[in-house]
């Protein structure tokens, strides 16, 4: 799946070291509220389990240049019994601030609602991470509440904002629908 700026492709075992490098970025560690980095060996082990798992994972590609360049990972953690999923996205440091997070999130919403037939996606984001909150809002998520003092941002206690997106409210152009026409 793709739009003019961004594409989604399969989650790839051959990119484990690249994914690991992105995950060690201090801004990402702060944004996820993680307190410690992970070893490459542990990441390789985790990758094997992820490739066998039921979660829906994509590599995010920047399509601005002559070739598609991997710049992130987007993941849906589905609860099939209620047709919902948690959404998680990670972008490489060099890909941030260019609208790729919003574009990738819109593509994942489109996929989730039109291919996976999910009815709702939700996410949590640390309240001080305003750029992420804005990107999610632009993509179609709405703030529905907060988990008070549930996270840490730069060593300070902070709230986690809870956001959701509903299939019934998903608007705008779909890249999936035209692909299903005969």
mmCIF file of C-alpha atoms in Angstrom:
data_model
loop_
_atom_site.group_PDB
_atom_site.id
_atom_site.type_symbol
_atom_site.label_atom_id
_atom_site.label_comp_id
_atom_site.label_asym_id
_atom_site.label_seq_id
_atom_site.Cartn_x
_atom_site.Cartn_y
_atom_site.Cartn_z
ATOM 1 C CA UNK A 1 0.000 0.000 0.000
ATOM 2 C CA UNK A 2 1.185 3.476 -0.724
ATOM 3 C CA UNK A 3 0.272 7.083 -1.183
ATOM 4 C CA UNK A 4 2.399 9.777 -2.786
ATOM 5 C CA UNK A 5 4.813 10.116 0.174
ATOM 6 C CA UNK A 6 4.777 6.849 2.053
ATOM 7 C CA UNK A 7 4.400 3.124 1.565
ATOM 8 C CA UNK A 8 3.791 0.087 3.743
ATOM 9 C CA UNK A 9 5.478 -3.223 3.075
ATOM 10 C CA UNK A 10 6.112 -6.473 4.918
ATOM 11 C CA UNK A 11 7.969 -6.552 8.212
ATOM 12 C CA UNK A 12 11.389 -7.903 7.260
ATOM 13 C CA UNK A 13 13.789 -10.129 9.159
ATOM 14 C CA UNK A 14 16.721 -8.803 7.127
ATOM 15 C CA UNK A 15 16.107 -5.325 8.613
ATOM 16 C CA UNK A 16 16.404 -6.400 12.267
ATOM 17 C CA UNK A 17 19.630 -4.435 12.806
ATOM 18 C CA UNK A 18 18.084 -1.339 11.237
ATOM 19 C CA UNK A 19 14.955 -1.635 13.410
ATOM 20 C CA UNK A 20 17.198 -2.149 16.463
ATOM 21 C CA UNK A 21 19.235 0.987 15.643
ATOM 22 C CA UNK A 22 16.060 3.074 15.454
ATOM 23 C CA UNK A 23 14.846 1.620 18.770
ATOM 24 C CA UNK A 24 18.020 2.786 20.559
ATOM 25 C CA UNK A 25 17.497 6.432 19.620
ATOM 26 C CA UNK A 26 17.193 8.491 22.837
ATOM 27 C CA UNK A 27 14.116 10.368 21.555
ATOM 28 C CA UNK A 28 12.374 7.063 20.896
ATOM 29 C CA UNK A 29 13.352 5.694 24.315
ATOM 30 C CA UNK A 30 11.851 8.813 25.929
ATOM 31 C CA UNK A 31 8.748 8.688 23.712
ATOM 32 C CA UNK A 32 8.031 5.064 24.596
ATOM 33 C CA UNK A 33 8.860 5.627 28.247
ATOM 34 C CA UNK A 34 11.589 2.958 28.173
ATOM 35 C CA UNK A 35 14.409 3.319 30.636
ATOM 36 C CA UNK A 36 16.999 1.059 29.052
ATOM 37 C CA UNK A 37 18.265 0.066 25.616
ATOM 38 C CA UNK A 38 18.060 -3.477 24.289
ATOM 39 C CA UNK A 39 20.977 -5.557 23.034
ATOM 40 C CA UNK A 40 21.095 -6.536 19.382
ATOM 41 C CA UNK A 41 21.139 -10.205 20.441
ATOM 42 C CA UNK A 42 17.902 -9.781 22.401
ATOM 43 C CA UNK A 43 16.352 -7.902 19.457
ATOM 44 C CA UNK A 44 17.257 -10.733 17.055
ATOM 45 C CA UNK A 45 15.558 -13.234 19.389
ATOM 46 C CA UNK A 46 12.522 -10.987 19.682
ATOM 47 C CA UNK A 47 12.336 -10.580 15.915
ATOM 48 C CA UNK A 48 11.992 -14.342 15.422
ATOM 49 C CA UNK A 49 8.988 -14.387 17.765
ATOM 50 C CA UNK A 50 7.472 -11.315 16.104
ATOM 51 C CA UNK A 51 7.692 -12.883 12.649
ATOM 52 C CA UNK A 52 5.742 -15.923 13.937
ATOM 53 C CA UNK A 53 3.182 -13.882 15.889
ATOM 54 C CA UNK A 54 -0.372 -12.798 15.146
ATOM 55 C CA UNK A 55 0.302 -9.071 15.184
ATOM 56 C CA UNK A 56 0.104 -7.139 11.920
ATOM 57 C CA UNK A 57 3.453 -5.448 11.259
ATOM 58 C CA UNK A 58 4.612 -3.234 8.419
ATOM 59 C CA UNK A 59 7.854 -1.633 7.367
ATOM 60 C CA UNK A 60 7.223 2.041 6.614
ATOM 61 C CA UNK A 61 8.946 3.385 3.482
ATOM 62 C CA UNK A 62 9.771 6.934 2.438
ATOM 63 C CA UNK A 63 8.898 7.250 -1.257
ATOM 64 C CA UNK A 64 10.297 10.779 -1.778
ATOM 65 C CA UNK A 65 13.488 9.706 -3.560
ATOM 66 C CA UNK A 66 14.272 7.460 -6.505
ATOM 67 C CA UNK A 67 14.038 4.307 -4.357
ATOM 68 C CA UNK A 68 11.811 3.337 -1.440
ATOM 69 C CA UNK A 69 13.802 3.734 1.794
ATOM 70 C CA UNK A 70 12.786 1.951 5.023
ATOM 71 C CA UNK A 71 12.152 4.586 7.720
ATOM 72 C CA UNK A 72 9.973 2.930 10.343
ATOM 73 C CA UNK A 73 7.705 0.204 11.631
ATOM 74 C CA UNK A 74 3.942 0.271 12.199
ATOM 75 C CA UNK A 75 2.224 -2.437 14.229
ATOM 76 C CA UNK A 76 -1.342 -3.468 14.972
ATOM 77 C CA UNK A 77 -1.874 -5.619 18.071
ATOM 78 C CA UNK A 78 -5.355 -7.037 17.375
ATOM 79 C CA UNK A 79 -7.972 -8.292 19.790
ATOM 80 C CA UNK A 80 -9.914 -10.431 17.337
ATOM 81 C CA UNK A 81 -12.761 -11.160 19.774
ATOM 82 C CA UNK A 82 -13.858 -7.513 19.711
ATOM 83 C CA UNK A 83 -12.361 -6.507 16.316
ATOM 84 C CA UNK A 84 -10.108 -3.785 17.721
ATOM 85 C CA UNK A 85 -6.355 -3.271 17.804
ATOM 86 C CA UNK A 86 -3.743 -1.222 19.564
ATOM 87 C CA UNK A 87 -1.592 0.830 17.188
ATOM 88 C CA UNK A 88 2.137 1.439 17.634
ATOM 89 C CA UNK A 89 4.437 3.271 15.232
ATOM 90 C CA UNK A 90 8.157 3.988 15.287
ATOM 91 C CA UNK A 91 10.035 6.260 12.895
ATOM 92 C CA UNK A 92 13.768 6.555 12.338
ATOM 93 C CA UNK A 93 15.263 9.824 13.626
ATOM 94 C CA UNK A 94 15.964 11.009 10.081
ATOM 95 C CA UNK A 95 12.307 10.486 9.058
ATOM 96 C CA UNK A 96 10.655 12.559 11.773
ATOM 97 C CA UNK A 97 9.079 15.952 11.198
ATOM 98 C CA UNK A 98 8.292 15.362 7.519
ATOM 99 C CA UNK A 99 4.710 14.081 7.728
ATOM 100 C CA UNK A 100 5.646 10.426 7.271
ATOM 101 C CA UNK A 101 4.162 9.443 10.649
ATOM 102 C CA UNK A 102 0.809 10.922 9.671
ATOM 103 C CA UNK A 103 0.944 9.331 6.207
ATOM 104 C CA UNK A 104 1.904 5.898 7.588
ATOM 105 C CA UNK A 105 -0.827 6.108 10.214
ATOM 106 C CA UNK A 106 -3.473 6.928 7.588
ATOM 107 C CA UNK A 107 -2.345 3.959 5.503
ATOM 108 C CA UNK A 108 -2.526 1.646 8.519
ATOM 109 C CA UNK A 109 -6.014 2.932 9.381
ATOM 110 C CA UNK A 110 -7.081 2.296 5.778
ATOM 111 C CA UNK A 111 -5.644 -1.237 5.907
ATOM 112 C CA UNK A 112 -7.141 -1.970 9.338
ATOM 113 C CA UNK A 113 -10.633 -0.819 8.406
ATOM 114 C CA UNK A 114 -10.817 -2.068 4.797
ATOM 115 C CA UNK A 115 -8.704 -5.235 4.804
ATOM 116 C CA UNK A 116 -8.573 -6.457 8.399
ATOM 117 C CA UNK A 117 -12.178 -5.365 9.043
ATOM 118 C CA UNK A 118 -11.311 -3.911 12.423
ATOM 119 C CA UNK A 119 -13.857 -1.485 13.843
ATOM 120 C CA UNK A 120 -11.605 0.547 16.139
ATOM 121 C CA UNK A 121 -7.917 1.258 16.679
ATOM 122 C CA UNK A 122 -6.529 2.801 19.835
ATOM 123 C CA UNK A 123 -3.176 4.028 21.069
ATOM 124 C CA UNK A 124 -1.441 5.579 24.040
ATOM 125 C CA UNK A 125 1.046 8.422 23.722
ATOM 126 C CA UNK A 126 2.882 10.329 26.430
ATOM 127 C CA UNK A 127 1.181 13.715 26.857
ATOM 128 C CA UNK A 128 4.352 15.835 26.415
ATOM 129 C CA UNK A 129 4.942 14.241 22.985
ATOM 130 C CA UNK A 130 2.907 16.943 21.225
ATOM 131 C CA UNK A 131 4.299 16.243 17.716
ATOM 132 C CA UNK A 132 3.058 12.644 17.948
ATOM 133 C CA UNK A 133 -0.360 13.709 19.272
ATOM 134 C CA UNK A 134 -0.725 16.172 16.362
ATOM 135 C CA UNK A 135 0.321 13.535 13.812
ATOM 136 C CA UNK A 136 -2.233 11.054 15.178
ATOM 137 C CA UNK A 137 -4.959 13.714 15.119
ATOM 138 C CA UNK A 138 -4.161 14.614 11.502
ATOM 139 C CA UNK A 139 -4.380 10.924 10.582
ATOM 140 C CA UNK A 140 -7.819 10.508 12.152
ATOM 141 C CA UNK A 141 -7.354 9.634 15.829
ATOM 142 C CA UNK A 142 -9.245 11.501 18.572
ATOM 143 C CA UNK A 143 -8.306 11.966 22.200
ATOM 144 C CA UNK A 144 -10.687 9.987 24.397
ATOM 145 C CA UNK A 145 -9.015 10.266 27.789
ATOM 146 C CA UNK A 146 -5.839 10.021 29.782
ATOM 147 C CA UNK A 147 -4.152 7.609 32.137
ATOM 148 C CA UNK A 148 -3.038 10.007 34.816
ATOM 149 C CA UNK A 149 0.605 9.836 35.880
ATOM 150 C CA UNK A 150 1.023 6.597 33.916
ATOM 151 C CA UNK A 151 4.287 7.524 32.190
ATOM 152 C CA UNK A 152 7.597 9.314 32.426
ATOM 153 C CA UNK A 153 8.972 11.997 30.128
ATOM 154 C CA UNK A 154 12.571 13.096 30.671
ATOM 155 C CA UNK A 155 12.468 11.808 34.235
ATOM 156 C CA UNK A 156 9.196 13.520 35.123
ATOM 157 C CA UNK A 157 5.865 11.808 35.754
ATOM 158 C CA UNK A 158 3.335 12.535 33.011
ATOM 159 C CA UNK A 159 -0.035 11.402 31.727
ATOM 160 C CA UNK A 160 -0.559 9.006 28.854
ATOM 161 C CA UNK A 161 -3.107 10.279 26.343
ATOM 162 C CA UNK A 162 -5.508 7.620 25.059
ATOM 163 C CA UNK A 163 -6.704 8.093 21.480
ATOM 164 C CA UNK A 164 -8.946 6.071 19.179
ATOM 165 C CA UNK A 165 -10.088 5.947 15.571
ATOM 166 C CA UNK A 166 -13.331 4.326 14.416
ATOM 167 C CA UNK A 167 -13.971 2.660 11.080
ATOM 168 C CA UNK A 168 -17.368 4.402 10.963
ATOM 169 C CA UNK A 169 -15.622 7.801 11.107
ATOM 170 C CA UNK A 170 -12.719 7.050 8.758
ATOM 171 C CA UNK A 171 -12.916 9.682 6.046
ATOM 172 C CA UNK A 172 -10.929 10.873 3.139
ATOM 173 C CA UNK A 173 -9.568 8.954 0.210
ATOM 174 C CA UNK A 174 -8.851 5.263 0.641
ATOM 175 C CA UNK A 175 -5.952 3.681 -1.208
ATOM 176 C CA UNK A 176 -7.460 0.218 -0.602
ATOM 177 C CA UNK A 177 -10.884 0.725 -2.148
ATOM 178 C CA UNK A 178 -9.647 1.487 -5.708
ATOM 179 C CA UNK A 179 -7.506 -1.680 -5.568
ATOM 180 C CA UNK A 180 -10.621 -3.836 -5.090
ATOM 181 C CA UNK A 181 -12.463 -2.592 -8.169
ATOM 182 C CA UNK A 182 -12.485 -4.882 -11.183
#
